[in-house]
mmCIF file of C-alpha atoms and ligand atoms in Angstrom:
data_model
loop_
_atom_site.group_PDB
_atom_site.id
_atom_site.type_symbol
_atom_site.label_atom_id
_atom_site.label_comp_id
_atom_site.label_asym_id
_atom_site.label_seq_id
_atom_site.Cartn_x
_atom_site.Cartn_y
_atom_site.Cartn_z
ATOM 1 C CA UNK I 1 -16.311 8.563 12.556
ATOM 2 C CA UNK I 2 -14.983 8.474 16.364
ATOM 3 C CA UNK I 3 -11.568 9.531 16.843
ATOM 4 C CA UNK I 4 -9.497 8.170 19.571
ATOM 5 C CA UNK I 5 -9.482 10.291 23.064
ATOM 6 C CA UNK I 6 -5.216 10.552 22.544
ATOM 7 C CA UNK I 7 -5.522 10.262 26.228
ATOM 8 C CA UNK I 8 -4.421 6.695 25.725
ATOM 9 C CA UNK I 9 -1.009 7.798 24.007
ATOM 10 C CA UNK I 10 -0.512 4.885 22.518
ATOM 11 C CA UNK I 11 2.718 5.013 20.186
ATOM 12 C CA UNK I 12 3.160 2.842 17.327
ATOM 13 C CA UNK I 13 6.024 0.738 19.292
ATOM 14 C CA UNK I 14 3.857 0.134 21.905
ATOM 15 C CA UNK I 15 0.566 -1.075 19.928
ATOM 16 C CA UNK I 16 3.043 -3.221 18.234
ATOM 17 C CA UNK I 17 4.776 -4.284 21.513
ATOM 18 C CA UNK I 18 1.171 -5.234 22.713
ATOM 19 C CA UNK I 19 -0.088 -7.006 19.648
ATOM 20 C CA UNK I 20 3.025 -9.054 19.494
ATOM 21 C CA UNK I 21 2.710 -9.962 23.355
ATOM 22 C CA UNK I 22 -0.415 -11.490 22.352
ATOM 23 C CA UNK I 23 0.683 -13.645 20.226
ATOM 24 C CA UNK I 24 2.736 -17.026 22.877
ATOM 25 C CA UNK I 25 5.333 -17.377 20.166
ATOM 26 C CA UNK I 26 6.055 -13.973 19.070
ATOM 27 C CA UNK I 27 9.880 -13.471 20.032
ATOM 28 C CA UNK I 28 9.503 -9.950 19.657
ATOM 29 C CA UNK I 29 11.496 -9.812 16.302
ATOM 30 C CA UNK I 30 8.698 -8.549 14.021
ATOM 31 C CA UNK I 31 8.375 -5.684 16.715
ATOM 32 C CA UNK I 32 12.099 -4.678 16.473
ATOM 33 C CA UNK I 33 11.922 -5.134 12.445
ATOM 34 C CA UNK I 34 8.777 -2.557 12.694
ATOM 35 C CA UNK I 35 10.445 -0.256 14.941
ATOM 36 C CA UNK I 36 13.958 -0.119 12.378
ATOM 37 C CA UNK I 37 10.731 0.722 9.908
ATOM 38 C CA UNK I 38 9.463 3.312 11.813
ATOM 39 C CA UNK I 39 12.791 5.209 11.759
ATOM 40 C CA UNK I 40 13.101 5.074 7.967
ATOM 41 C CA UNK I 41 9.173 6.771 8.502
ATOM 42 C CA UNK I 42 10.037 9.292 10.421
ATOM 43 C CA UNK I 43 13.010 10.371 8.157
ATOM 44 C CA UNK I 44 11.035 10.312 4.929
ATOM 45 C CA UNK I 45 8.403 12.378 7.224
ATOM 46 C CA UNK I 46 10.540 14.854 7.558
ATOM 47 C CA UNK I 47 12.210 14.577 4.237
ATOM 48 C CA UNK I 48 9.121 15.211 2.068
ATOM 49 C CA UNK I 49 7.967 18.043 4.396
ATOM 50 C CA UNK I 50 11.134 20.040 3.295
ATOM 51 C CA UNK I 51 11.557 18.411 -0.291
ATOM 52 C CA UNK I 52 11.227 22.064 -1.880
ATOM 53 C CA UNK I 53 13.886 23.408 0.927
ATOM 54 C CA UNK I 54 15.981 21.043 0.565
ATOM 55 C CA UNK I 55 16.452 20.726 -2.992
ATOM 56 C CA UNK I 56 15.542 17.298 -3.609
ATOM 57 C CA UNK I 57 12.666 17.971 -6.243
ATOM 58 C CA UNK I 58 13.135 17.518 -9.651
ATOM 59 C CA UNK I 59 14.361 14.151 -12.175
ATOM 60 C CA UNK I 60 17.556 12.303 -11.726
ATOM 61 C CA UNK I 61 19.449 11.546 -14.959
ATOM 62 C CA UNK I 62 18.240 7.374 -14.065
ATOM 63 C CA UNK I 63 15.520 5.562 -15.342
ATOM 64 C CA UNK I 64 13.964 2.800 -13.056
ATOM 65 C CA UNK I 65 13.381 -1.142 -14.264
ATOM 66 C CA UNK I 66 9.444 0.131 -15.541
ATOM 67 C CA UNK I 67 11.481 2.739 -18.035
ATOM 68 C CA UNK I 68 10.071 5.708 -15.756
ATOM 69 C CA UNK I 69 12.577 8.474 -15.289
ATOM 70 C CA UNK I 70 13.005 8.118 -11.394
ATOM 71 C CA UNK I 71 12.079 11.506 -9.041
ATOM 72 C CA UNK I 72 15.601 12.212 -7.391
ATOM 73 C CA UNK I 73 12.840 11.700 -3.995
ATOM 74 C CA UNK I 74 12.029 8.420 -4.650
ATOM 75 C CA UNK I 75 15.556 7.280 -4.845
ATOM 76 C CA UNK I 76 16.598 8.846 -1.379
ATOM 77 C CA UNK I 77 13.816 7.297 0.301
ATOM 78 C CA UNK I 78 14.785 3.871 -1.164
ATOM 79 C CA UNK I 79 17.964 4.650 -0.046
ATOM 80 C CA UNK I 80 16.572 5.609 3.846
ATOM 81 C CA UNK I 81 14.101 2.231 4.062
ATOM 82 C CA UNK I 82 17.503 0.053 2.382
ATOM 83 C CA UNK I 83 20.167 1.913 4.967
ATOM 84 C CA UNK I 84 17.472 1.864 8.444
ATOM 85 C CA UNK I 85 16.988 -2.490 7.363
ATOM 86 C CA UNK I 86 20.014 -3.800 6.705
ATOM 87 C CA UNK I 87 21.876 -4.266 9.409
ATOM 88 C CA UNK I 88 18.819 -5.285 12.141
ATOM 89 C CA UNK I 89 19.047 -9.262 11.218
ATOM 90 C CA UNK I 90 15.171 -9.818 11.173
ATOM 91 C CA UNK I 91 15.668 -9.867 7.153
ATOM 92 C CA UNK I 92 16.817 -12.010 4.556
ATOM 93 C CA UNK I 93 16.822 -9.732 1.554
ATOM 94 C CA UNK I 94 14.235 -7.138 0.724
ATOM 95 C CA UNK I 95 13.179 -5.649 -2.703
ATOM 96 C CA UNK I 96 11.471 -2.428 -3.905
ATOM 97 C CA UNK I 97 10.162 -0.837 -7.001
ATOM 98 C CA UNK I 98 13.155 1.259 -7.444
ATOM 99 C CA UNK I 99 15.346 -2.394 -7.177
ATOM 100 C CA UNK I 100 15.351 -3.969 -10.494
ATOM 101 C CA UNK I 101 15.874 -7.122 -8.581
ATOM 102 C CA UNK I 102 16.575 -8.193 -5.248
ATOM 103 C CA UNK I 103 18.179 -6.130 -1.985
ATOM 104 C CA UNK I 104 20.652 -8.191 -0.895
ATOM 105 C CA UNK I 105 21.639 -8.076 2.929
ATOM 106 C CA UNK I 106 25.608 -7.166 3.284
ATOM 107 C CA UNK I 107 27.373 -10.124 4.320
ATOM 108 C CA UNK I 108 28.624 -9.037 7.009
ATOM 109 C CA UNK I 109 24.455 -8.571 8.644
ATOM 110 C CA UNK I 110 23.090 -11.420 10.167
ATOM 111 C CA UNK I 111 20.231 -12.704 8.082
ATOM 112 C CA UNK I 112 16.742 -12.888 9.364
ATOM 113 C CA UNK I 113 13.215 -14.606 8.838
ATOM 114 C CA UNK I 114 11.510 -11.452 7.694
ATOM 115 C CA UNK I 115 10.844 -10.412 3.696
ATOM 116 C CA UNK I 116 10.266 -6.955 3.074
ATOM 117 C CA UNK I 117 8.958 -5.417 -0.090
ATOM 118 C CA UNK I 118 8.196 -1.631 -0.488
ATOM 119 C CA UNK I 119 6.963 1.221 -2.534
ATOM 120 C CA UNK I 120 9.529 3.816 -1.383
ATOM 121 C CA UNK I 121 7.358 6.552 -2.503
ATOM 122 C CA UNK I 122 4.410 6.200 -4.433
ATOM 123 C CA UNK I 123 2.763 8.911 -6.568
ATOM 124 C CA UNK I 124 6.135 10.353 -7.849
ATOM 125 C CA UNK I 125 4.827 11.859 -10.468
ATOM 126 C CA UNK I 126 2.386 14.188 -7.712
ATOM 127 C CA UNK I 127 6.014 14.577 -5.669
ATOM 128 C CA UNK I 128 6.923 18.654 -7.314
ATOM 129 C CA UNK I 129 3.140 20.184 -6.977
ATOM 130 C CA UNK I 130 3.153 18.881 -3.215
ATOM 131 C CA UNK I 131 0.158 16.644 -3.425
ATOM 132 C CA UNK I 132 -0.049 13.694 -1.475
ATOM 133 C CA UNK I 133 2.437 10.952 -1.442
ATOM 134 C CA UNK I 134 3.158 7.820 0.664
ATOM 135 C CA UNK I 135 5.299 4.936 1.576
ATOM 136 C CA UNK I 136 3.643 1.459 1.140
ATOM 137 C CA UNK I 137 5.577 -1.655 2.642
ATOM 138 C CA UNK I 138 4.651 -5.518 3.053
ATOM 139 C CA UNK I 139 6.534 -7.653 5.577
ATOM 140 C CA UNK I 140 6.758 -12.102 4.857
ATOM 141 C CA UNK I 141 7.907 -14.778 6.631
ATOM 142 C CA UNK I 142 10.863 -15.915 4.469
ATOM 143 C CA UNK I 143 9.769 -20.288 2.910
ATOM 144 C CA UNK I 144 11.969 -21.691 5.762
ATOM 145 C CA UNK I 145 12.045 -19.838 8.300
ATOM 146 C CA UNK I 146 15.170 -21.557 9.493
ATOM 147 C CA UNK I 147 17.461 -20.785 7.217
ATOM 148 C CA UNK I 148 20.156 -18.140 8.341
ATOM 149 C CA UNK I 149 21.155 -17.170 4.416
ATOM 150 C CA UNK I 150 20.448 -14.947 2.042
ATOM 151 C CA UNK I 151 16.480 -14.699 1.170
ATOM 152 C CA UNK I 152 15.906 -15.597 -2.460
ATOM 153 C CA UNK I 153 13.021 -14.139 -5.457
ATOM 154 C CA UNK I 154 10.725 -17.404 -3.930
ATOM 155 C CA UNK I 155 10.775 -15.970 -0.829
ATOM 156 C CA UNK I 156 9.611 -12.901 -1.871
ATOM 157 C CA UNK I 157 7.015 -13.997 -4.629
ATOM 158 C CA UNK I 158 4.659 -15.194 -1.920
ATOM 159 C CA UNK I 159 0.755 -14.965 -2.357
ATOM 160 C CA UNK I 160 -0.509 -11.823 -0.743
ATOM 161 C CA UNK I 161 -2.208 -14.012 2.247
ATOM 162 C CA UNK I 162 0.805 -15.169 3.500
ATOM 163 C CA UNK I 163 1.757 -11.485 4.384
ATOM 164 C CA UNK I 164 2.675 -10.853 8.413
ATOM 165 C CA UNK I 165 2.152 -7.428 8.238
ATOM 166 C CA UNK I 166 1.681 -4.452 5.705
ATOM 167 C CA UNK I 167 0.868 -0.999 5.932
ATOM 168 C CA UNK I 168 1.784 2.324 4.245
ATOM 169 C CA UNK I 169 2.312 5.867 5.550
ATOM 170 C CA UNK I 170 0.742 8.941 3.418
ATOM 171 C CA UNK I 171 2.238 12.570 4.053
ATOM 172 C CA UNK I 172 -0.473 14.406 3.049
ATOM 173 C CA UNK I 173 -1.710 17.091 5.832
ATOM 174 C CA UNK I 174 -0.826 15.291 8.204
ATOM 175 C CA UNK I 175 1.351 11.981 8.245
ATOM 176 C CA UNK I 176 -0.746 9.013 8.699
ATOM 177 C CA UNK I 177 0.140 5.311 9.168
ATOM 178 C CA UNK I 178 -2.343 2.786 8.223
ATOM 179 C CA UNK I 179 -0.988 -0.533 9.548
ATOM 180 C CA UNK I 180 -2.303 -4.400 9.961
ATOM 181 C CA UNK I 181 -0.538 -7.644 11.275
ATOM 182 C CA UNK I 182 -3.599 -9.304 10.765
ATOM 183 C CA UNK I 183 -5.590 -8.013 13.584
ATOM 184 C CA UNK I 184 -7.895 -5.463 11.931
ATOM 185 C CA UNK I 185 -6.716 -2.422 10.529
ATOM 186 C CA UNK I 186 -5.135 0.517 12.485
ATOM 187 C CA UNK I 187 -4.394 4.349 11.554
ATOM 188 C CA UNK I 188 -1.645 5.875 13.930
ATOM 189 C CA UNK I 189 -0.736 9.908 12.933
ATOM 190 C CA UNK I 190 2.122 11.461 13.276
ATOM 191 C CA UNK I 191 3.521 13.755 15.736
ATOM 192 C CA UNK I 192 6.528 15.818 14.762
ATOM 193 C CA UNK I 193 6.756 17.789 17.843
ATOM 194 C CA UNK I 194 7.428 14.440 20.145
ATOM 195 C CA UNK I 195 8.389 12.147 17.175
ATOM 196 C CA UNK I 196 6.138 9.652 17.628
ATOM 197 C CA UNK I 197 3.096 7.794 15.482
ATOM 198 C CA UNK I 198 0.351 8.231 18.142
ATOM 199 C CA UNK I 199 -2.614 5.712 17.653
ATOM 200 C CA UNK I 200 -5.465 8.293 16.569
ATOM 201 C CA UNK I 201 -8.431 5.290 15.200
ATOM 202 C CA UNK I 202 -8.636 1.715 15.985
ATOM 203 C CA UNK I 203 -10.203 -1.090 13.672
ATOM 204 C CA UNK I 204 -10.567 0.748 10.864
ATOM 205 C CA UNK I 205 -13.740 -0.482 8.476
ATOM 206 C CA UNK I 206 -14.217 0.421 5.112
ATOM 207 C CA UNK I 207 -18.580 1.094 4.945
ATOM 208 C CA UNK I 208 -19.818 -1.440 3.109
ATOM 209 C CA UNK I 209 -20.710 0.673 0.254
ATOM 210 C CA UNK I 210 -20.112 3.886 -0.423
ATOM 211 C CA UNK I 211 -20.833 7.005 -3.256
ATOM 212 C CA UNK I 212 -17.033 7.381 -5.007
ATOM 213 C CA UNK I 213 -15.371 5.690 -7.739
ATOM 214 C CA UNK I 214 -11.718 6.607 -8.622
ATOM 215 C CA UNK I 215 -10.145 5.644 -11.419
ATOM 216 C CA UNK I 216 -8.122 7.708 -14.028
ATOM 217 C CA UNK I 217 -10.861 8.805 -16.658
ATOM 218 C CA UNK I 218 -8.747 9.365 -19.528
ATOM 219 C CA UNK I 219 -7.767 5.557 -20.015
ATOM 220 C CA UNK I 220 -11.649 5.355 -20.859
ATOM 221 C CA UNK I 221 -11.331 5.011 -24.553
ATOM 222 C CA UNK I 222 -8.981 1.776 -23.915
ATOM 223 C CA UNK I 223 -11.278 -0.020 -21.459
ATOM 224 C CA UNK I 224 -13.148 -3.046 -21.812
ATOM 225 C CA UNK I 225 -16.719 -2.390 -22.953
ATOM 226 C CA UNK I 226 -18.087 -4.044 -19.458
ATOM 227 C CA UNK I 227 -15.630 -1.446 -17.393
ATOM 228 C CA UNK I 228 -17.729 1.342 -19.220
ATOM 229 C CA UNK I 229 -20.858 -0.014 -19.150
ATOM 230 C CA UNK I 230 -20.166 -0.573 -15.181
ATOM 231 C CA UNK I 231 -19.062 3.391 -15.178
ATOM 232 C CA UNK I 232 -21.858 4.663 -16.899
ATOM 233 C CA UNK I 233 -24.334 2.744 -14.659
ATOM 234 C CA UNK I 234 -22.251 4.392 -11.673
ATOM 235 C CA UNK I 235 -23.291 8.095 -13.161
ATOM 236 C CA UNK I 236 -27.021 7.100 -13.900
ATOM 237 C CA UNK I 237 -29.356 8.799 -10.960
ATOM 238 C CA UNK I 238 -31.029 5.776 -9.164
ATOM 239 C CA UNK I 239 -34.354 6.255 -7.556
ATOM 240 C CA UNK I 240 -32.616 5.951 -4.289
ATOM 241 C CA UNK I 241 -30.279 8.296 -4.625
ATOM 242 C CA UNK I 242 -27.015 6.595 -4.421
ATOM 243 C CA UNK I 243 -26.193 7.022 -7.713
ATOM 244 C CA UNK I 244 -25.086 9.081 -9.144
ATOM 245 C CA UNK I 245 -21.941 8.373 -7.497
ATOM 246 C CA UNK I 246 -19.084 11.282 -7.404
ATOM 247 C CA UNK I 247 -15.380 10.906 -9.239
ATOM 248 C CA UNK I 248 -12.405 10.678 -6.725
ATOM 249 C CA UNK I 249 -9.106 10.368 -8.204
ATOM 250 C CA UNK I 250 -5.898 12.191 -6.955
ATOM 251 C CA UNK I 251 -2.985 10.207 -8.364
ATOM 252 C CA UNK I 252 -1.689 8.896 -5.761
ATOM 253 C CA UNK I 253 -2.585 5.207 -4.844
ATOM 254 C CA UNK I 254 -1.655 5.600 -1.355
ATOM 255 C CA UNK I 255 -4.364 8.760 -1.122
ATOM 256 C CA UNK I 256 -7.080 7.110 -3.018
ATOM 257 C CA UNK I 257 -7.144 4.097 -1.210
ATOM 258 C CA UNK I 258 -6.784 5.571 2.200
ATOM 259 C CA UNK I 259 -9.856 7.602 0.704
ATOM 260 C CA UNK I 260 -11.478 4.806 0.024
ATOM 261 C CA UNK I 261 -10.789 3.267 3.642
ATOM 262 C CA UNK I 262 -12.488 5.705 5.378
ATOM 263 C CA UNK I 263 -15.122 6.360 2.992
ATOM 264 C CA UNK I 264 -16.130 3.451 0.956
ATOM 265 C CA UNK I 265 -16.374 3.296 -2.455
ATOM 266 C CA UNK I 266 -13.917 1.883 -5.306
ATOM 267 C CA UNK I 267 -10.762 2.495 -6.389
ATOM 268 C CA UNK I 268 -10.136 0.982 -9.582
ATOM 269 C CA UNK I 269 -6.484 0.614 -11.768
ATOM 270 C CA UNK I 270 -7.557 -2.393 -14.449
ATOM 271 C CA UNK I 271 -5.622 -3.245 -17.492
ATOM 272 C CA UNK I 272 -6.874 -1.759 -20.809
ATOM 273 C CA UNK I 273 -6.045 -2.548 -24.741
ATOM 274 C CA UNK I 274 -2.719 -0.959 -24.354
ATOM 275 C CA UNK I 275 -1.415 -2.324 -20.377
ATOM 276 C CA UNK I 276 -3.576 -5.550 -20.149
ATOM 277 C CA UNK I 277 -2.646 -5.689 -16.515
ATOM 278 C CA UNK I 278 -2.315 -2.251 -15.862
ATOM 279 C CA UNK I 279 0.023 -0.065 -13.805
ATOM 280 C CA UNK I 280 -0.195 -0.768 -10.642
ATOM 281 C CA UNK I 281 2.675 -3.346 -9.041
ATOM 282 C CA UNK I 282 1.096 -6.680 -7.878
ATOM 283 C CA UNK I 283 4.119 -7.597 -5.058
ATOM 284 C CA UNK I 284 4.647 -4.435 -3.287
ATOM 285 C CA UNK I 285 1.614 -2.045 -4.293
ATOM 286 C CA UNK I 286 -1.607 -4.097 -4.563
ATOM 287 C CA UNK I 287 -1.146 -6.918 -2.361
ATOM 288 C CA UNK I 288 -0.189 -4.943 0.645
ATOM 289 C CA UNK I 289 -3.114 -2.695 0.117
ATOM 290 C CA UNK I 290 -5.294 -5.630 -0.408
ATOM 291 C CA UNK I 291 -4.470 -7.040 2.790
ATOM 292 C CA UNK I 292 -5.295 -3.606 4.038
ATOM 293 C CA UNK I 293 -8.496 -3.410 2.265
ATOM 294 C CA UNK I 294 -9.753 -6.932 3.518
ATOM 295 C CA UNK I 295 -8.504 -6.734 7.087
ATOM 296 C CA UNK I 296 -11.054 -3.446 7.204
ATOM 297 C CA UNK I 297 -13.862 -5.685 5.616
ATOM 298 C CA UNK I 298 -13.791 -4.450 2.224
ATOM 299 C CA UNK I 299 -12.747 -6.537 -0.990
ATOM 300 C CA UNK I 300 -9.599 -6.781 -3.248
ATOM 301 C CA UNK I 301 -9.935 -8.183 -6.327
ATOM 302 C CA UNK I 302 -8.342 -7.988 -10.119
ATOM 303 C CA UNK I 303 -11.679 -8.276 -11.390
ATOM 304 C CA UNK I 304 -11.917 -11.849 -11.241
ATOM 305 C CA UNK I 305 -10.006 -13.156 -8.378
ATOM 306 C CA UNK I 306 -8.968 -12.465 -5.070
ATOM 307 C CA UNK I 307 -6.101 -10.271 -4.952
ATOM 308 C CA UNK I 308 -4.406 -12.114 -1.986
ATOM 309 C CA UNK I 309 -4.484 -15.758 -3.660
ATOM 310 C CA UNK I 310 -2.486 -14.452 -6.424
ATOM 311 C CA UNK I 311 0.704 -16.153 -6.609
ATOM 312 C CA UNK I 312 3.278 -13.516 -7.985
ATOM 313 C CA UNK I 313 5.535 -14.857 -11.008
ATOM 314 C CA UNK I 314 7.925 -11.595 -10.925
ATOM 315 C CA UNK I 315 8.813 -9.241 -8.658
ATOM 316 C CA UNK I 316 7.799 -6.259 -10.774
ATOM 317 C CA UNK I 317 4.242 -8.018 -12.386
ATOM 318 C CA UNK I 318 1.596 -5.562 -12.648
ATOM 319 C CA UNK I 319 -1.917 -6.607 -11.724
ATOM 320 C CA UNK I 320 -5.127 -4.984 -12.937
ATOM 321 C CA UNK I 321 -7.151 -4.165 -9.019
ATOM 322 C CA UNK I 322 -10.410 -3.052 -7.975
ATOM 323 C CA UNK I 323 -10.146 -2.796 -4.169
ATOM 324 C CA UNK I 324 -13.014 -1.335 -1.723
ATOM 325 C CA UNK I 325 -16.227 -1.520 -0.420
ATOM 326 C CA UNK I 326 -17.728 -4.946 -0.515
ATOM 327 C CA UNK I 327 -20.571 -4.193 -2.185
ATOM 328 C CA UNK I 328 -18.860 -1.763 -4.654
ATOM 329 C CA UNK I 329 -16.146 -4.413 -5.564
ATOM 330 C CA UNK I 330 -18.824 -7.660 -6.085
ATOM 331 C CA UNK I 331 -21.199 -5.221 -8.385
ATOM 332 C CA UNK I 332 -17.902 -4.257 -10.729
ATOM 333 C CA UNK I 333 -17.026 -7.977 -10.554
ATOM 334 C CA UNK I 334 -20.589 -8.596 -11.831
ATOM 335 C CA UNK I 335 -20.352 -5.781 -14.405
ATOM 336 C CA UNK I 336 -17.302 -7.081 -15.726
ATOM 337 C CA UNK I 337 -18.397 -10.964 -15.753
ATOM 338 C CA UNK I 338 -20.822 -9.274 -18.428
ATOM 339 C CA UNK I 339 -23.964 -10.124 -15.415
ATOM 340 C CA UNK I 340 -26.042 -6.881 -15.523
HETATM 341 P P1 LIG Q 401 -2.033 7.159 -13.317
HETATM 342 C C1 LIG Q 401 1.932 6.999 -8.945
HETATM 343 O O1 LIG Q 401 2.777 7.114 -10.406
HETATM 344 C C2 LIG Q 401 1.100 5.459 -9.603
HETATM 345 O O2 LIG Q 401 1.982 4.472 -9.487
HETATM 346 C C3 LIG Q 401 0.207 5.480 -8.046
HETATM 347 O O3 LIG Q 401 0.424 5.724 -6.857
HETATM 348 C C4 LIG Q 401 -1.106 5.947 -8.580
HETATM 349 O O4 LIG Q 401 -2.597 4.646 -8.670
HETATM 350 C C5 LIG Q 401 -0.757 5.442 -10.324
HETATM 351 O O5 LIG Q 401 0.503 5.447 -10.539
HETATM 352 C C6 LIG Q 401 -1.884 6.481 -11.516
HETATM 353 O O6 LIG Q 401 -1.191 6.576 -12.591
HETATM 354 O O7 LIG Q 401 -1.624 6.450 -14.776
HETATM 355 O O8 LIG Q 401 -3.635 7.577 -13.208
HETATM 356 O O9 LIG Q 401 -1.196 8.503 -13.585
#
């Protein structure tokens, strides 16, 4: 797996500016938006690293829109991103997993042509035990870019294929940023000694097939029979040695998908008898991840439909998801259809 010679020393800002310059119609506004977002991610990288020391671990007394107890770091991350992005004049509206509804741009600030939706801290159930967590973001252009008025829910509920850019930061043994603006997937590693995200892997491609499947097997009793048959098949040794697959499940979508992007295989959060639409949210979790997976040559579906073609009907809409190597996701879809 070739890593770049760091002598190129390409920062995320330089990479975004060069990508922007490659588009003749580019105004530089997206570059400035992303520069502001990178500041927020640098702050979160620092705060996640120091969480145990800063006494920001633990639960708040609040419950989010999904009825889930909110970790203090979740709220902090939500606030950091909002404050970094609310005044730049690039956005007309924001929304996040932690916001009940739209996050308005304050009246005193200019409204721009972009929309930002995000999961400020994905994997929060892992915060207190120092397991990898992340931030997921997705950027759309507003439906009518000529407007300078506050954005609306219509600007947010756009299909994933319309995303202008998407990415995630993963706060693990190092902090990495995986990003695409539709020209392939690039990986940047944060160097805290200089406070920069440096390009460390260009045009990441998911292997056509992997040997790892990732799912919460604790829900197996609630799965559809076809899904049970698929997982049983993955575990049955094959003559060519490709199967059995190994199970890897971290419980942080960013980490499980990141591993899948590099090693191949399939990440699944299916619907089941108690949660027919699964757990993960379409707008700010699954759609941005699907965008990245497809940009890396993989496949992303809800078991039957391409994720990026699905038009959201609600901000916090959940969707079953099967993301990863093209051959693995196609195989899962065949089983889910009842084709053997
Ligand atoms: P479960 C983390 O809470 C999260 O939202 C995703 O990051 C992760 O993939 C999923 O939930 C894990 O859910 O039900 O397996 O604990």
